[in-house]
Amino acid sequence: MAKVSVLNVAVLENPSPFHSPFRFEISFECSEALADDLEWKIIYVGSAESEEFDQILDSVLVGPVPAGRHMFVFQTDAVGVTVVLITCTYHGQEFIRVGYYVNNEYLNPELRENPPMKPDFSQLQRNILASNPRVTRFHINWDNNMDRLEAIETQDPSLGCGLPLNCTPIKGLGLPGCIPGLLPENSMDCI
Amino acid sequence: MKLLKPTWVNHNGKPIFSVDIHPDGTKFATGGQGQDSGKVVIWNMSPVLQEDDEKDENIPKMLCQMDNHLACVNCVRWSNSGMYLASGGDDKLIMVWKRATYIGPSTVFGSSGKLANVEQWRCVSILRNHSGDVMDVAWSPHDAWLASCSVDNTVVIWNAVKFPEILATLRGHSGLVKGLTWDPVGKYIASQADDRSLKVWRTLDWQLETSITKPFDECGGTTHVLRLSWSPDGHYLVSAHAMNNSGPTAQIIEREGWKTNMDFVGHRKAVTVVKFNPKIFKKKQKNGSSAKPSCPYCCCAVGSKDRSLSVWLTCLKRPLVVIHELFDKSIMDISWTLNGLGILVCSMDGSVAFLDFSQDELGDPLSEEEKSRIHQSTYGKSLAIMTEAQLSTAVIENPEMLKYQRRQQQQQLDQKSAATREMGSATSVAGVVNGESLEDIRKNLLKKQVETRTADGRRRITPLCIAQLDTGMNATSTPAALSPSVLTTPSKIEPMKAFDSRFTERSKATPGAPALTSMTPTAVERLKEQNLVKELRPRDLLESSSDSDEKVPLAKASSLSKRKLELEVETVEKKKKGRPRKDSRLMPVSLSVQSPAALTAEKEAMCLSAPALALKLPIPSPQRAFTLQVSSDPSMYIEVENEVTVVGGVKLSRLKCNREGKEWETVLTSRILTAAGSWDVHRQVVVVKEESLHSILAGSDMTVSQILLTQHGIPVMNLSDGKAYCFNPSLSTWNLVSDKQDSLAQCADFRSSLPSQDAMLCSGPLAIIQGRTSNSGRQAARLFSVPHVVQQETTLAYLENQVAAALTLQSSHEYRHWLLVYARYLVNEGFEYRLREICKDLLGPVHYSTGSQWESTVVGLRKRELLKELLPVIGQNLRFQRLFTECQEQLDILRDK
C-alpha cells in the first residue's frame, strides 16, 4: 500500500497575473518514515498524445519525511503553460500525478474580444482550474530492496559498480575485554 | 422476521466477500473487490436499521472506504473490543485498521468530493507472512491473538498485542485453508480446508488436537470459503461444506470427544458459511405458564452456494426459517449483531441482506453474566470475569465515592467530547500545531519553509509536519482516571559488564596453570603470610556431603581444585571450585603445591579486579560483618567477618566465613574492595549461592552473567539461567528478584490493572533487571489454559513479588508503581481482605502510641500519601465503598490533627 497519500493540493494566489510564480501548497500524509526524499516535479505537457513533449519545468526534493501529515509550498517561475502536471516520485517511481488546466485570458473584456496579435502579457490573467484536478495514482514499490537497485542500474549503469566492495565486517569488535589473551597483561600491571 | 436488502450497500456491482458488524452495532464493514484493487468499506448501521435514517440526507451511509489492498479482500473482522478491523486479501496481506480520531472527515483528493470519508480508518499494521491469498481472519476472545489462514495451507497466529509478531504457524493442512473459528473460551482454534479435513488446534501449545475427516470424505468441488463456527456455549463446532449420504450438510462436531453424529441438512449445494449467534437463548416465558426452567440453546445461521440461508435453533429439529433465492449468487459471509437479533448476509453477487428477528422468534437472550456463568460451570473459567454491569445497581453510600465516580464519568465524557471536537468540522480547521492554528501555519508556510541545496545543487524542501500519526497499536487505552502515574525516573544502574560469564569460565580455563612459576619467592612468602590459610576441619567436611556429590562434574579439574582447596583461594570462583567439603580426603595434602596455586589465584584475583577498577561505583566503607543467607535454601547461610589490614601499603581484607559450622578465610586485595565496595563481600555469597544452585539444577552449566550495583548500593547479580538475585542488607538475605522462567510471571495477567501503556514503561532497577520482555503472548496462552482461580492466585503472587522486589531494591518509583498495580488488581478482582491489609498498613495507627512499630515511610515514600493515591483506585469499584469511606475518614482525621 502507498506510504504517501496526497491529501490536498491548494493553488495559491489564483487567479493571478500572468508573470507571477506558480504556488502550490501540497499537503500529504506519510504512513511510515521514508528512507529517502520524495521528488516533486512540475511538468508542462507539450502534447496530449505523447509524453515525449513533456518538459520538466521545475523539480524539488522534499525530505526528510517522517510518519505524519506534512505540508509545503512548491513555488516555480514557469510561465505560459496551458496544462500543468504535478507529479511525485519515490525512488524514481511515479506514484501520483495531478493535472490542472490553465486558462490564460485578458481581464479587459475588450481585449478578450479582440486579442492583440502580439500577446500583452501584462494584461493577461492566469487562472488555474483548481477545483477540478485530475488525479492518477500508481502502485509502486515503496521498500528498499533489489528492485530499486536494479532501477538505478538501468538508469545509470555507472552507479551499479560504484558500491565499495570492502565492506566485510570487521571482526573482533566485540568487547575487547572478552579476549582472554589480553587479560594477563592487565593483571600483571596490577601486581 | 423482517428482511431488507439495502441496495446502497454495494461495491459498485463487484462481489462482496465478507461482512462483519462492529461490536457496538453502529457500523459494519464489507470487504471485496474494488475497481482495480481490493476494497474495504465501513458503513453506517443506522440507515439499515431505521427507515427514517435511511431517508435522511444528513446521515451518512458510507463512513470510510479503503482501497489499500492490492487485490480482492476475502475477509474483514472487527476485534472484540471494536478498536481494530482486520482485513485479509488476495494480495497475501492482512491489514489491521484503527480509527484515527484526530482527523476529521476528508475527501479523497481529486475524487470530486463525492466519496467523503466520514471516519478515518488508518492501517496501523500490515502483516506479511502468507505466501498465498489470505482467506479468513479471526480475533481470539479477548483480542490477544489474531489468526489468519491462507491458500498456502497454513494458519498463522499473530500476537495481537505486538504486531507483527508471529506466535505460531500451524502446519498440517494439505489444502487451501478457507475458514477459522476460535473456541469461545479460548482453548482451541479450528480450521477447515480444501484437503477434506477440519482440524482443531490447542492454544496451549499450538499443536493439533484432532483432525476430523470422515464427514468431508465425499466433498468434491470447491467453495470459495469454508467459514466454520463455534457455538457461544462452546459445546458445538459446526463446519462448512460437509457431505452426508451425498447430500451437502453442515457437520455438527461435539466438543466432547469430537463426535460427529449430527448435521444440518437441507441445502442443495455446498455450505459456504456457518455463523453462530453470539447470544445463548432460553425459552421466552409466556405469561401465566409455569416457569419451567428450559435448557438454554444456541442459534445458528447457515449460508450456502445454493443462494439460500437457513437459521437453526439447537433446541429445534427443523430450521427456524429458510430463505431461498435470497441472492443471485453464492452466500459468502454472515454476521450477527451483538444483541443477537439482527443478521447481515453478503453475497458474491455484490449485495447485502439484513434480517431482523424479534425476541419472540428467537427467545430470551441470556445476559453476559449468565453466559459467563455457563462457561464457568462447564469449563471452570470464564472470559468475562468482573463485569461492571453487576454493580450498576449498587447504591453509592459515600458522597466522596459519588464524587469519584462522577469525576470518572465526567472524564470519560470529556475524553469523548474532546475526541468529537477534534473530529469536528475539518473543513475549517483541521488541527493545531504548537498552539498555532492551521490557518496561521498556512499563511506563513512559504516564509517558514526550510529550503536547502543538496550536494548536487538541487533544491530540497523540509516539509512542515502538521500532525503526528497515532500508529501505536496500544496507545489507545484510556489512561486510568485520576492516576496520572508516569513513572519514569532515570535509572542509575551501573552494570559491571566486566563481571560477565568470563568470571567463572576463566577459573575453569586455568586449571593448574603453572605459567607463573617465575614469581619471586618473596612474593610467594608474602602471600602465604597474608593468606592465613584457613583451618579446615575434616570432620565438618565429611559431614557436609549431601549436595557435593551432585557437583562432581563441575569440579572436573580436580587437580586444580585440590590445590585451591588448601589455599581457600582469594578469588571467588576458586572458592567455589575449591569448596573444601567435597575433597575432604585431600585435606591433609601438604602445602607443597600451595604456592603456585596461590600465585594463580592471586593472578586471577587481579585479573578480575582489573576491569572492575575501570568502573566508578559508590564506595561504601568496607563492612565489618555480614551474615548472608542463600535464599533458595534457607539452611544455607554464611557469616562473614571482614577485617581490613594494611600490608605493605596494600589494603587487604580478610574475610572469615562461616557456613554450616565450617569456617574458612579468604583475603582480598584492597583493589577489589575499593573497586567493588560492598559487594566484594557479597560476592563470596554469590559464589556460594551459585554452587547451591548448581546442586539444585544438577549440573547445568551456570555462570554469573552480570553484576549490578543500584544507586542505593544494592548489589544485584544475574545468573546465566535468567535468575537475578539482589542482596537485602536489612534482612541479610539474597532475594530472588527476577526469574525469566518464573511460571508466576508467565501466568500472571494483570494487563487490565496497568494504569496505562505509558506507565508500563516504568523504569528503574527492577525493570532493568527483569528486562522488558513482553510475554503477553505467553500470558494470554496461560490465560486460556489455566483455571481462573489459579490465574488469580499466580497474578497476586507475582504482583506481591514485584512489590517486594521493588522494596528490596529500594526503588521507590517502582515500589509505588507495583503497589498501585497490585491494588488495582485487587480492586478489579474484588479481593477485599488483602486490599484492607494494604490500607491498614499504609494508614498506620490513627492514634499515636509508643508501642507502635509502624513506620510512616517506606522507601522514602510517605505511606499515607500512597494511601491517598490509592483511594481513587479503590473508589473505582463500588464494592469497596465502605473501605473507601473508612480510609477517607481516617485520613481526614489525621489531617485535622
Short mmCIF file of C-alpha atoms in Angstrom, two decimals, chain B residues 543-734:
data_model
loop_
_atom_site.label_atom_id
_atom_site.label_comp_id
_atom_site.label_asym_id
_atom_site.label_seq_id
_atom_site.Cartn_x
_atom_site.Cartn_y
_atom_site.Cartn_z
CA GLU B 543 29.62 -34.21 57.26
CA SER B 544 28.65 -31.78 54.64
CA SER B 545 28.44 -34.25 51.91
CA SER B 546 24.88 -34.08 50.80
CA ASP B 547 24.97 -31.74 47.89
CA SER B 548 28.56 -32.16 46.96
CA ASP B 549 28.10 -35.35 45.03
CA GLU B 550 25.94 -33.70 42.51
CA LYS B 551 28.55 -31.16 41.90
CA VAL B 552 31.24 -33.56 40.98
CA PRO B 553 31.01 -32.91 37.26
CA LEU B 554 31.61 -29.30 37.93
CA ALA B 555 34.84 -29.84 39.65
CA LYS B 556 36.36 -31.95 36.93
CA ALA B 557 39.54 -30.04 37.16
CA SER B 558 40.32 -31.97 40.23
CA SER B 559 43.97 -31.30 40.34
CA LEU B 560 43.30 -27.66 40.44
CA SER B 561 40.61 -27.86 42.98
CA LYS B 562 42.89 -29.80 45.17
CA ARG B 563 45.40 -27.12 45.21
CA LYS B 564 42.93 -24.40 45.52
CA LEU B 565 41.28 -26.16 48.26
CA GLU B 566 44.21 -25.97 50.50
CA LEU B 567 44.54 -22.33 50.00
CA GLU B 568 40.96 -21.42 50.24
CA VAL B 569 41.60 -19.19 47.45
CA GLU B 570 41.47 -15.50 47.10
CA THR B 571 39.22 -15.42 44.18
CA VAL B 572 35.68 -16.15 44.39
CA GLU B 573 35.47 -18.71 41.69
CA LYS B 574 38.26 -20.56 43.20
CA LYS B 575 36.38 -20.77 46.32
CA LYS B 576 33.55 -22.23 44.51
CA LYS B 577 35.64 -24.88 42.96
CA GLY B 578 37.72 -25.38 45.94
CA ARG B 579 34.94 -25.83 48.34
CA PRO B 580 36.59 -27.89 50.93
CA ARG B 581 33.83 -30.23 51.76
CA LYS B 582 33.91 -32.41 48.80
CA ASP B 583 37.60 -33.03 48.75
CA SER B 584 37.83 -33.70 52.36
CA ARG B 585 40.17 -36.59 51.94
CA LEU B 586 42.61 -34.36 50.26
CA MET B 587 42.76 -32.14 53.22
CA PRO B 588 45.98 -33.44 54.64
CA VAL B 589 47.79 -32.72 51.44
CA SER B 590 50.80 -30.69 52.27
CA LEU B 591 51.47 -27.16 51.40
CA SER B 592 53.98 -28.07 48.76
CA VAL B 593 51.56 -27.43 45.97
CA GLN B 594 50.35 -24.39 47.57
CA SER B 595 52.47 -21.63 46.27
CA PRO B 596 51.96 -22.00 42.53
CA ALA B 597 48.30 -22.33 43.14
CA ALA B 598 48.39 -19.29 45.28
CA LEU B 599 50.07 -17.48 42.51
CA THR B 600 47.46 -18.43 40.02
CA ALA B 601 44.91 -17.50 42.47
CA GLU B 602 46.41 -14.18 43.13
CA LYS B 603 46.85 -13.60 39.49
CA GLU B 604 43.25 -14.30 38.83
CA ALA B 605 42.12 -12.10 41.55
CA MET B 606 43.97 -9.39 39.83
CA CYS B 607 42.56 -10.25 36.52
CA LEU B 608 39.20 -9.86 37.94
CA SER B 609 39.88 -6.72 39.70
CA ALA B 610 41.41 -5.06 36.73
CA PRO B 611 38.27 -4.46 34.72
CA ALA B 612 36.35 -3.62 37.82
CA LEU B 613 38.67 -0.78 38.55
CA ALA B 614 37.63 0.93 35.41
CA LEU B 615 34.14 1.42 36.69
CA LYS B 616 33.03 4.10 39.02
CA LEU B 617 30.94 2.75 41.78
CA PRO B 618 29.72 4.10 45.02
CA ILE B 619 32.21 3.02 47.63
CA PRO B 620 30.71 2.30 50.97
CA SER B 621 33.18 1.72 53.64
CA PRO B 622 34.01 -1.92 53.94
CA GLN B 623 31.56 -3.51 56.23
CA ARG B 624 32.68 -5.27 59.26
CA ALA B 625 30.49 -8.26 59.38
CA PHE B 626 27.79 -9.95 57.48
CA THR B 627 25.52 -12.82 57.75
CA LEU B 628 24.48 -13.85 54.37
CA GLN B 629 21.83 -16.28 53.60
CA VAL B 630 21.16 -18.00 50.40
CA SER B 631 17.55 -17.53 49.72
CA SER B 632 17.00 -20.59 47.64
CA ASP B 633 17.92 -22.76 50.56
CA PRO B 634 17.09 -21.34 53.94
CA SER B 635 19.51 -23.60 55.68
CA MET B 636 22.44 -22.17 53.84
CA TYR B 637 23.92 -19.04 55.16
CA ILE B 638 27.31 -17.65 55.63
CA GLU B 639 28.69 -15.46 58.28
CA VAL B 640 31.34 -13.17 57.08
CA GLU B 641 33.67 -11.16 59.17
CA ASN B 642 35.61 -8.56 57.40
CA GLU B 643 38.94 -7.39 58.68
CA VAL B 644 40.87 -4.83 56.84
CA THR B 645 44.58 -4.77 57.28
CA VAL B 646 47.26 -2.89 55.55
CA VAL B 647 50.17 -4.94 54.40
CA GLY B 648 52.95 -3.29 52.53
CA GLY B 649 50.82 -0.37 51.53
CA VAL B 650 48.16 -2.61 50.11
CA LYS B 651 44.92 -2.91 51.93
CA LEU B 652 43.96 -6.44 52.45
CA SER B 653 40.63 -7.57 53.50
CA ARG B 654 40.40 -10.81 55.32
CA LEU B 655 37.09 -12.42 55.22
CA LYS B 656 36.24 -15.01 57.72
CA CYS B 657 33.42 -17.09 56.50
CA ASN B 658 31.37 -19.48 58.45
CA ARG B 659 28.97 -21.74 56.79
CA GLU B 660 27.14 -24.56 58.39
CA GLY B 661 29.69 -24.70 61.06
CA LYS B 662 32.58 -24.74 58.64
CA GLU B 663 34.89 -21.82 58.54
CA TRP B 664 37.28 -20.53 56.07
CA GLU B 665 39.02 -17.34 55.46
CA THR B 666 39.92 -15.51 52.42
CA VAL B 667 41.89 -12.45 51.58
CA LEU B 668 41.01 -9.88 49.07
CA THR B 669 43.22 -7.12 47.99
CA SER B 670 42.11 -3.63 48.55
CA ARG B 671 41.84 -3.06 44.90
CA ILE B 672 38.90 -5.30 44.70
CA LEU B 673 37.48 -3.84 47.80
CA THR B 674 37.70 -0.31 46.71
CA ALA B 675 36.54 -1.09 43.32
CA ALA B 676 33.58 -3.01 44.35
CA GLY B 677 32.68 -1.55 47.62
CA SER B 678 30.19 -3.62 49.39
CA TRP B 679 29.78 -6.34 47.01
CA ASP B 680 33.14 -7.92 47.30
CA VAL B 681 31.81 -9.40 50.43
CA HIS B 682 28.62 -10.37 48.86
CA ARG B 683 30.44 -11.84 46.02
CA GLN B 684 31.54 -14.56 48.28
CA VAL B 685 27.99 -15.40 48.70
CA VAL B 686 27.25 -15.08 45.10
CA VAL B 687 29.61 -17.84 44.53
CA VAL B 688 28.31 -19.94 47.25
CA LYS B 689 24.85 -19.46 46.03
CA GLU B 690 25.86 -20.35 42.60
CA GLU B 691 27.10 -23.52 43.98
CA SER B 692 23.95 -24.23 45.77
CA LEU B 693 22.03 -23.57 42.63
CA HIS B 694 24.26 -25.94 40.85
CA SER B 695 23.25 -28.58 43.21
CA ILE B 696 19.67 -27.70 42.65
CA LEU B 697 19.92 -27.73 38.94
CA ALA B 698 22.00 -30.85 38.88
CA GLY B 699 25.00 -29.83 36.93
CA SER B 700 23.54 -27.45 34.42
CA ASP B 701 26.23 -25.09 33.40
CA MET B 702 25.51 -21.82 35.01
CA THR B 703 27.51 -18.72 35.43
CA VAL B 704 27.17 -15.28 36.73
CA SER B 705 26.29 -13.21 33.75
CA GLN B 706 26.14 -9.78 35.23
CA ILE B 707 26.60 -7.95 38.45
CA LEU B 708 25.00 -4.62 39.06
CA LEU B 709 25.01 -2.12 41.83
CA THR B 710 21.98 0.09 42.10
CA GLN B 711 22.18 3.68 43.10
CA HIS B 712 21.20 2.66 46.57
CA GLY B 713 24.16 0.37 46.69
CA ILE B 714 22.14 -2.77 46.45
CA PRO B 715 24.10 -5.43 44.71
CA VAL B 716 22.26 -7.39 42.12
CA MET B 717 23.51 -10.42 40.36
CA ASN B 718 22.19 -12.05 37.24
CA LEU B 719 22.80 -15.68 36.60
CA SER B 720 23.02 -17.15 33.18
CA ASP B 721 19.85 -19.11 33.69
CA GLY B 722 17.89 -15.89 33.82
CA LYS B 723 17.57 -15.63 37.55
CA ALA B 724 18.53 -12.49 39.31
CA TYR B 725 19.16 -12.01 42.98
CA CYS B 726 19.63 -8.92 44.97
CA PHE B 727 21.06 -8.56 48.40
CA ASN B 728 18.80 -7.32 51.09
CA PRO B 729 21.00 -5.67 53.68
CA SER B 730 18.31 -5.29 56.27
CA LEU B 731 17.47 -8.95 56.30
CA SER B 732 20.89 -10.02 55.13
CA THR B 733 19.42 -12.26 52.54
CA TRP B 734 19.78 -12.80 48.89
#
